[in-house]
Short mmCIF file of C-alpha atoms in Angstrom, two decimals:
data_model
loop_
_atom_site.label_atom_id
_atom_site.label_comp_id
_atom_site.label_asym_id
_atom_site.label_seq_id
_atom_site.Cartn_x
_atom_site.Cartn_y
_atom_site.Cartn_z
CA PHE D 1 -142.67 -32.03 58.60
CA SER D 2 -145.85 -34.05 58.78
CA ALA D 3 -149.51 -33.18 58.55
CA THR D 4 -151.77 -36.15 59.20
CA SER D 5 -155.31 -36.76 60.35
CA ASN D 6 -155.56 -39.00 63.39
CA SER D 7 -158.49 -39.65 65.71
CA ASP D 8 -156.27 -41.22 68.38
CA THR D 9 -154.32 -38.09 69.33
CA ILE D 10 -153.79 -37.48 73.04
CA VAL D 11 -154.01 -33.83 74.08
CA THR D 12 -151.29 -32.80 76.54
CA ARG D 13 -151.90 -29.06 76.60
CA SER D 14 -154.48 -26.60 75.24
CA TYR D 15 -153.93 -22.95 74.33
CA THR D 16 -156.68 -20.35 73.90
CA LEU D 17 -156.35 -16.71 72.82
CA HIS D 18 -158.46 -14.01 74.47
CA GLY D 19 -158.78 -10.27 73.93
CA ASN D 20 -161.18 -7.48 73.02
CA GLY D 21 -159.98 -7.68 69.43
CA ILE D 22 -160.69 -11.41 69.14
CA ILE D 23 -163.97 -11.99 67.34
CA ASP D 24 -164.41 -15.55 68.64
CA SER D 25 -162.02 -16.99 71.23
CA SER D 26 -163.51 -20.44 70.71
CA SER D 27 -161.98 -20.43 67.23
CA CYS D 28 -158.52 -19.39 68.44
CA ILE D 29 -157.60 -22.67 70.11
CA LEU D 30 -154.58 -24.88 69.56
CA HIS D 31 -153.96 -28.26 71.19
CA GLU D 32 -150.52 -29.68 71.76
CA VAL D 33 -150.73 -33.45 71.41
CA ARG D 34 -148.47 -36.39 72.01
CA PRO D 35 -146.32 -36.84 68.87
CA LEU D 36 -147.11 -39.85 66.76
CA PRO D 37 -144.47 -42.58 66.72
CA ARG D 38 -141.78 -42.01 64.14
CA ASP D 39 -141.21 -44.50 61.36
CA PRO D 40 -138.35 -46.69 62.67
CA ASN D 41 -137.07 -47.02 59.12
CA ALA D 42 -136.80 -43.28 58.54
CA GLU D 43 -133.27 -42.16 57.78
CA GLU D 44 -131.58 -39.40 59.76
CA ASP D 45 -130.82 -36.19 57.92
CA GLU D 46 -127.85 -33.92 58.62
CA VAL D 47 -129.64 -32.03 61.38
CA GLU D 48 -130.36 -35.22 63.30
CA LEU D 49 -126.87 -36.52 62.58
CA TYR D 50 -125.16 -33.55 64.24
CA TYR D 51 -127.70 -32.23 66.76
CA PRO D 52 -130.26 -33.65 69.22
CA THR D 53 -133.87 -33.06 68.21
CA ILE D 54 -137.33 -33.50 69.68
CA ARG D 55 -140.73 -33.41 68.01
CA ARG D 56 -143.81 -31.47 69.08
CA SER D 57 -147.22 -31.95 67.52
CA PHE D 58 -150.21 -29.61 67.36
CA VAL D 59 -153.84 -29.83 66.33
CA LEU D 60 -156.25 -27.03 65.44
CA PRO D 61 -159.52 -28.50 66.80
CA ASN D 62 -161.80 -26.21 64.79
CA HIS D 63 -160.31 -27.29 61.49
CA ALA D 64 -162.50 -29.83 59.71
CA GLU D 65 -159.74 -32.41 59.18
CA GLU D 66 -158.00 -31.83 62.55
CA LYS D 67 -154.60 -32.32 60.96
CA VAL D 68 -151.71 -33.18 63.25
CA LEU D 69 -148.91 -30.72 62.50
CA THR D 70 -145.51 -31.91 63.70
CA ILE D 71 -142.56 -29.59 64.23
CA ARG D 72 -138.99 -30.71 64.85
CA GLN D 73 -137.14 -28.66 67.45
CA THR D 74 -133.38 -28.72 67.38
CA SER D 75 -130.81 -27.89 70.04
CA PHE D 76 -129.67 -24.48 71.23
CA GLY D 77 -126.29 -25.28 69.68
CA CYS D 78 -127.90 -25.38 66.26
CA GLY D 79 -130.82 -22.98 66.37
CA ARG D 80 -129.91 -20.61 69.22
CA LEU D 81 -133.02 -18.59 70.06
CA GLY D 82 -134.86 -20.17 67.12
CA ALA D 83 -134.33 -23.74 68.29
CA THR D 84 -137.66 -24.10 70.06
CA VAL D 85 -141.34 -23.31 69.46
CA TRP D 86 -141.88 -20.24 71.64
CA PRO D 87 -145.28 -19.28 73.14
CA SER D 88 -145.47 -16.35 70.69
CA ALA D 89 -145.33 -18.75 67.74
CA ILE D 90 -148.06 -20.90 69.29
CA ALA D 91 -150.23 -17.81 69.85
CA LEU D 92 -149.70 -16.58 66.29
CA ALA D 93 -150.52 -20.04 64.91
CA ALA D 94 -153.77 -20.10 66.91
CA LEU D 95 -154.63 -16.59 65.75
CA LEU D 96 -154.01 -17.43 62.09
CA ALA D 97 -156.06 -20.61 62.20
CA GLY D 98 -158.92 -18.94 64.06
CA ASP D 99 -159.64 -15.25 63.78
CA SER D 100 -157.35 -14.58 60.82
CA ARG D 101 -157.88 -17.55 58.52
CA GLU D 102 -159.62 -15.51 55.81
CA PHE D 103 -156.80 -12.96 56.13
CA ILE D 104 -154.37 -15.66 54.89
CA GLU D 105 -156.39 -17.80 52.49
CA GLY D 106 -155.26 -17.52 48.88
CA LYS D 107 -152.52 -15.00 49.76
CA ARG D 108 -148.76 -14.92 49.33
CA VAL D 109 -147.53 -15.05 52.92
CA MET D 110 -144.05 -14.23 54.20
CA GLU D 111 -142.94 -14.95 57.76
CA LEU D 112 -140.10 -12.99 59.35
CA GLY D 113 -137.97 -14.66 62.03
CA SER D 114 -139.64 -18.00 61.39
CA GLY D 115 -137.63 -20.07 63.88
CA CYS D 116 -139.09 -23.58 63.78
CA GLY D 117 -141.79 -22.44 61.34
CA LEU D 118 -145.06 -23.31 63.12
CA PRO D 119 -146.99 -20.21 61.91
CA SER D 120 -145.76 -20.80 58.34
CA LEU D 121 -146.89 -24.41 58.51
CA VAL D 122 -150.33 -23.36 59.78
CA ALA D 123 -150.60 -20.74 57.02
CA LYS D 124 -149.89 -23.46 54.46
CA GLN D 125 -151.77 -26.46 55.86
CA ILE D 126 -154.70 -24.86 57.68
CA CYS D 127 -155.25 -21.43 56.14
CA ASN D 128 -154.62 -22.47 52.52
CA ALA D 129 -152.20 -19.70 51.64
CA GLN D 130 -151.31 -19.57 47.96
CA HIS D 131 -147.58 -19.59 48.73
CA VAL D 132 -145.63 -19.39 51.99
CA LEU D 133 -142.10 -18.01 52.30
CA ALA D 134 -140.43 -18.65 55.67
CA THR D 135 -137.38 -16.48 56.37
CA ASP D 136 -134.80 -16.27 59.12
CA TYR D 137 -131.12 -15.56 59.64
CA TRP D 138 -128.37 -18.14 60.08
CA GLU D 139 -124.71 -18.57 59.27
CA ASP D 140 -124.16 -19.06 55.58
CA GLY D 141 -120.59 -17.86 55.02
CA ASN D 142 -121.60 -14.98 52.75
CA ASP D 143 -122.70 -12.28 55.20
CA THR D 144 -121.08 -8.89 54.79
CA ASN D 145 -123.56 -6.54 56.49
CA SER D 146 -124.95 -8.70 59.24
CA GLY D 147 -123.99 -6.47 62.17
CA SER D 148 -124.11 -9.62 64.29
CA GLY D 149 -122.37 -8.08 67.28
CA ASP D 150 -123.36 -10.06 70.35
CA ARG D 151 -126.32 -11.76 68.71
CA LEU D 152 -126.61 -15.53 69.03
CA VAL D 153 -126.58 -16.55 65.35
CA PRO D 154 -127.97 -19.99 64.43
CA LYS D 155 -125.75 -22.46 62.60
CA ASN D 156 -126.18 -23.18 58.89
CA LEU D 157 -128.22 -26.37 59.47
CA PHE D 158 -130.87 -24.26 61.19
CA GLY D 159 -132.11 -23.31 57.71
CA ALA D 160 -132.30 -26.99 56.76
CA ASN D 161 -134.40 -27.68 59.87
CA LEU D 162 -136.79 -24.85 59.02
CA ALA D 163 -137.16 -26.22 55.48
CA TYR D 164 -137.83 -29.69 56.91
CA ASN D 165 -140.54 -28.35 59.20
CA ILE D 166 -142.57 -26.50 56.60
CA GLY D 167 -142.21 -29.13 53.89
CA SER D 168 -139.77 -27.36 51.60
CA SER D 169 -137.12 -29.54 49.96
CA ASP D 170 -134.23 -27.39 51.16
CA ALA D 171 -133.34 -23.90 52.32
CA ASP D 172 -133.52 -21.37 49.46
CA ASN D 173 -135.59 -23.76 47.32
CA ASP D 174 -139.25 -24.01 46.40
CA ASN D 175 -141.39 -27.07 46.95
CA ASP D 176 -145.16 -27.37 46.76
CA ASN D 177 -145.75 -23.62 47.08
CA THR D 178 -143.48 -23.39 50.10
CA SER D 179 -140.08 -21.69 50.27
CA VAL D 180 -137.37 -20.96 52.82
CA GLU D 181 -134.87 -18.13 52.44
CA HIS D 182 -131.99 -16.75 54.46
CA LEU D 183 -132.77 -13.08 55.20
CA ASP D 184 -130.61 -10.52 56.98
CA TRP D 185 -132.55 -7.44 58.11
CA HIS D 186 -129.26 -5.53 58.01
CA ASP D 187 -128.84 -6.22 54.27
CA GLU D 188 -131.05 -3.69 52.51
CA MET D 189 -130.54 -5.07 49.01
CA SER D 190 -131.61 -8.60 49.95
CA ILE D 191 -134.84 -7.19 51.38
CA PHE D 192 -135.57 -5.29 48.16
CA LYS D 193 -134.88 -8.48 46.23
CA ILE D 194 -137.39 -10.53 48.22
CA ALA D 195 -139.96 -7.73 47.98
CA HIS D 196 -139.59 -7.74 44.20
CA ASP D 197 -139.25 -11.49 43.65
CA PHE D 198 -141.82 -12.85 46.11
CA ARG D 199 -144.17 -9.87 46.47
CA PRO D 200 -145.92 -10.95 49.67
CA ASP D 201 -149.51 -9.89 50.27
CA VAL D 202 -149.24 -10.67 53.99
CA ILE D 203 -146.23 -10.49 56.33
CA ILE D 204 -146.37 -12.28 59.67
CA GLY D 205 -143.97 -12.62 62.59
CA SER D 206 -143.75 -13.43 66.31
CA ASP D 207 -141.28 -12.38 69.01
CA LEU D 208 -139.19 -10.38 66.55
CA VAL D 209 -138.15 -7.52 68.82
CA TYR D 210 -135.32 -9.01 70.87
CA TYR D 211 -132.01 -7.24 70.27
CA PRO D 212 -131.96 -3.38 70.37
CA MET D 213 -129.45 -3.42 67.49
CA ASP D 214 -132.16 -5.00 65.29
CA THR D 215 -134.91 -2.43 65.91
CA ALA D 216 -133.98 0.02 63.15
CA PRO D 217 -133.19 -2.75 60.61
CA LEU D 218 -136.52 -4.48 61.38
CA LEU D 219 -138.43 -1.24 60.86
CA GLN D 220 -136.56 -0.67 57.60
CA THR D 221 -137.34 -4.24 56.53
CA LEU D 222 -141.04 -3.70 57.20
CA GLU D 223 -141.06 -0.39 55.34
CA ILE D 224 -139.33 -1.85 52.28
CA LEU D 225 -141.68 -4.83 52.16
CA LEU D 226 -144.79 -2.74 52.74
CA LYS D 227 -143.96 -0.22 50.03
CA ASN D 228 -142.35 -2.46 47.42
CA ALA D 229 -144.17 -5.80 47.72
CA GLY D 230 -147.75 -6.88 47.12
CA GLY D 231 -149.48 -7.56 43.83
CA GLY D 232 -148.02 -11.02 43.42
CA ASP D 233 -150.23 -11.69 40.39
CA GLY D 234 -149.54 -8.36 38.75
CA ASP D 235 -146.63 -6.95 36.80
CA ASP D 236 -145.59 -4.02 38.92
CA GLY D 237 -146.08 -4.80 42.63
CA GLY D 238 -145.22 -2.02 45.06
CA GLY D 239 -148.62 -0.43 44.86
CA ALA D 240 -150.95 -3.12 46.05
CA LYS D 241 -152.36 -3.52 49.53
CA VAL D 242 -149.94 -5.24 51.93
CA ASP D 243 -150.84 -6.35 55.46
CA VAL D 244 -148.57 -7.07 58.42
CA LEU D 245 -149.53 -9.09 61.50
CA LEU D 246 -147.02 -9.31 64.36
CA LEU D 247 -147.40 -10.84 67.81
CA LEU D 248 -144.84 -9.66 70.37
CA PRO D 249 -144.57 -10.95 73.97
CA LEU D 250 -145.17 -8.59 76.88
CA PRO D 251 -144.17 -8.65 80.58
CA PRO D 252 -144.39 -10.24 83.04
CA ASN D 253 -143.69 -13.49 81.16
CA ALA D 254 -141.25 -11.95 78.72
CA GLU D 255 -138.95 -8.96 78.99
CA ARG D 256 -137.83 -7.64 75.62
CA GLU D 257 -135.46 -4.69 76.03
CA ALA D 258 -136.08 -3.41 72.51
CA LEU D 259 -139.89 -3.50 72.57
CA PRO D 260 -140.63 -0.07 74.13
CA ASP D 261 -138.47 1.69 71.51
CA PHE D 262 -139.98 -0.35 68.67
CA ARG D 263 -143.50 0.45 69.86
CA THR D 264 -142.77 4.17 70.24
CA ARG D 265 -141.25 4.41 66.78
CA LEU D 266 -144.28 2.73 65.24
CA GLU D 267 -146.61 5.10 67.11
CA ASN D 268 -144.55 8.06 65.87
CA GLY D 269 -145.06 7.07 62.24
CA GLU D 270 -141.57 5.87 61.40
CA LEU D 271 -142.93 3.65 58.61
CA GLY D 272 -144.00 6.77 56.75
CA ASP D 273 -147.04 7.85 54.76
CA GLY D 274 -149.58 5.29 53.68
CA CYS D 275 -148.96 2.96 56.64
CA GLU D 276 -151.80 2.56 59.12
CA VAL D 277 -150.69 0.99 62.42
CA THR D 278 -153.05 -0.40 65.05
CA MET D 279 -152.02 -2.14 68.28
CA ASP D 280 -153.90 -4.02 70.98
CA GLU D 281 -153.14 -6.63 73.62
CA LEU D 282 -154.09 -10.30 73.70
CA GLU D 283 -153.74 -13.02 76.33
CA MET D 284 -153.06 -16.70 75.75
CA VAL D 285 -154.00 -19.22 78.43
CA GLY D 286 -152.33 -22.61 78.34
CA LYS D 287 -153.72 -25.48 80.40
CA GLY D 288 -152.28 -28.94 80.92
CA SER D 289 -154.59 -31.90 80.57
CA GLY D 290 -153.49 -33.58 83.79
CA SER D 291 -154.21 -30.93 86.44
CA ASP D 292 -156.43 -27.90 86.94
CA ASP D 293 -153.47 -26.17 88.58
CA ASP D 294 -151.26 -26.55 85.51
CA GLU D 295 -152.00 -23.20 83.91
CA GLU D 296 -149.82 -20.57 82.21
CA ARG D 297 -150.70 -17.12 80.92
CA HIS D 298 -148.89 -15.07 78.30
CA ASN D 299 -149.58 -11.51 77.20
CA PHE D 300 -148.89 -10.22 73.70
CA LEU D 301 -148.90 -6.98 71.77
CA ARG D 302 -150.68 -7.51 68.47
CA VAL D 303 -149.44 -5.14 65.77
CA ARG D 304 -151.40 -4.76 62.56
CA ILE D 305 -150.08 -2.62 59.73
CA GLN D 306 -151.72 -1.88 56.40
CA HIS D 307 -150.17 -0.10 53.47
CA HIS D 308 -152.21 1.23 50.59
CA SER D 309 -150.83 2.92 47.50
CA GLN D 310 -151.26 6.66 47.44
#
């Protein structure tokens, strides 16, 4: 991971979020920039030793310091679906740094399905979260309830790459108010443990609804965290206000088989009493710096959930 200030950055692509629920689209902008040269004396770690990697760098132009945030992508062989920075992660990062910065500042933030960790890095470096916990699922040799089925499960070094990206010393370790943990949505006890130990105030995630077999476990994970977390500075937890912010891709750019069922179950109140769910749609426009014709558009379902103690 690196976060540096540099006035010589070259913008290669710009992303802007739009939508009726966006207070100020001019604040929800993220630039992708040409990565800074790597130190030729830097040693390779295990991820780079075994897998090809590439670096992508991003700048939030409305942030006073305009820090350059660099993410290391790994190969599909290592990270599977989490090997790359997906448009949903870029959109969530722009949303956090713009419209939702005050929503994150000073809070204990947990990301589900972190992948390469861009939103977690933005929460830490740009939004000044008190503590960030990035979670995802990868092979670790101890899974008993994973229900992996036909899922493409990342290799064990995927966790090391996530830790590298967000500035944590290693997977499952803390460093500078940043942590990475292996989390299986199918393992109920591990979710209760994180809810009790970390007590997030805010839960974020992007492009989480992929496999139909994960829909029920994801809803259960959200319910456990909403009703048993929060109150990180208190003694009890489980009664404080907890917020969830998810950004999920919509057609035509992305087809997620499990999304209609997930959306319906949220609308039908599956998270139970005390959970207020609101949903709206946002659009992200990406434009290349070299041509007016180089434009892409992505649509997202924004899901916001609040839980208050009864």
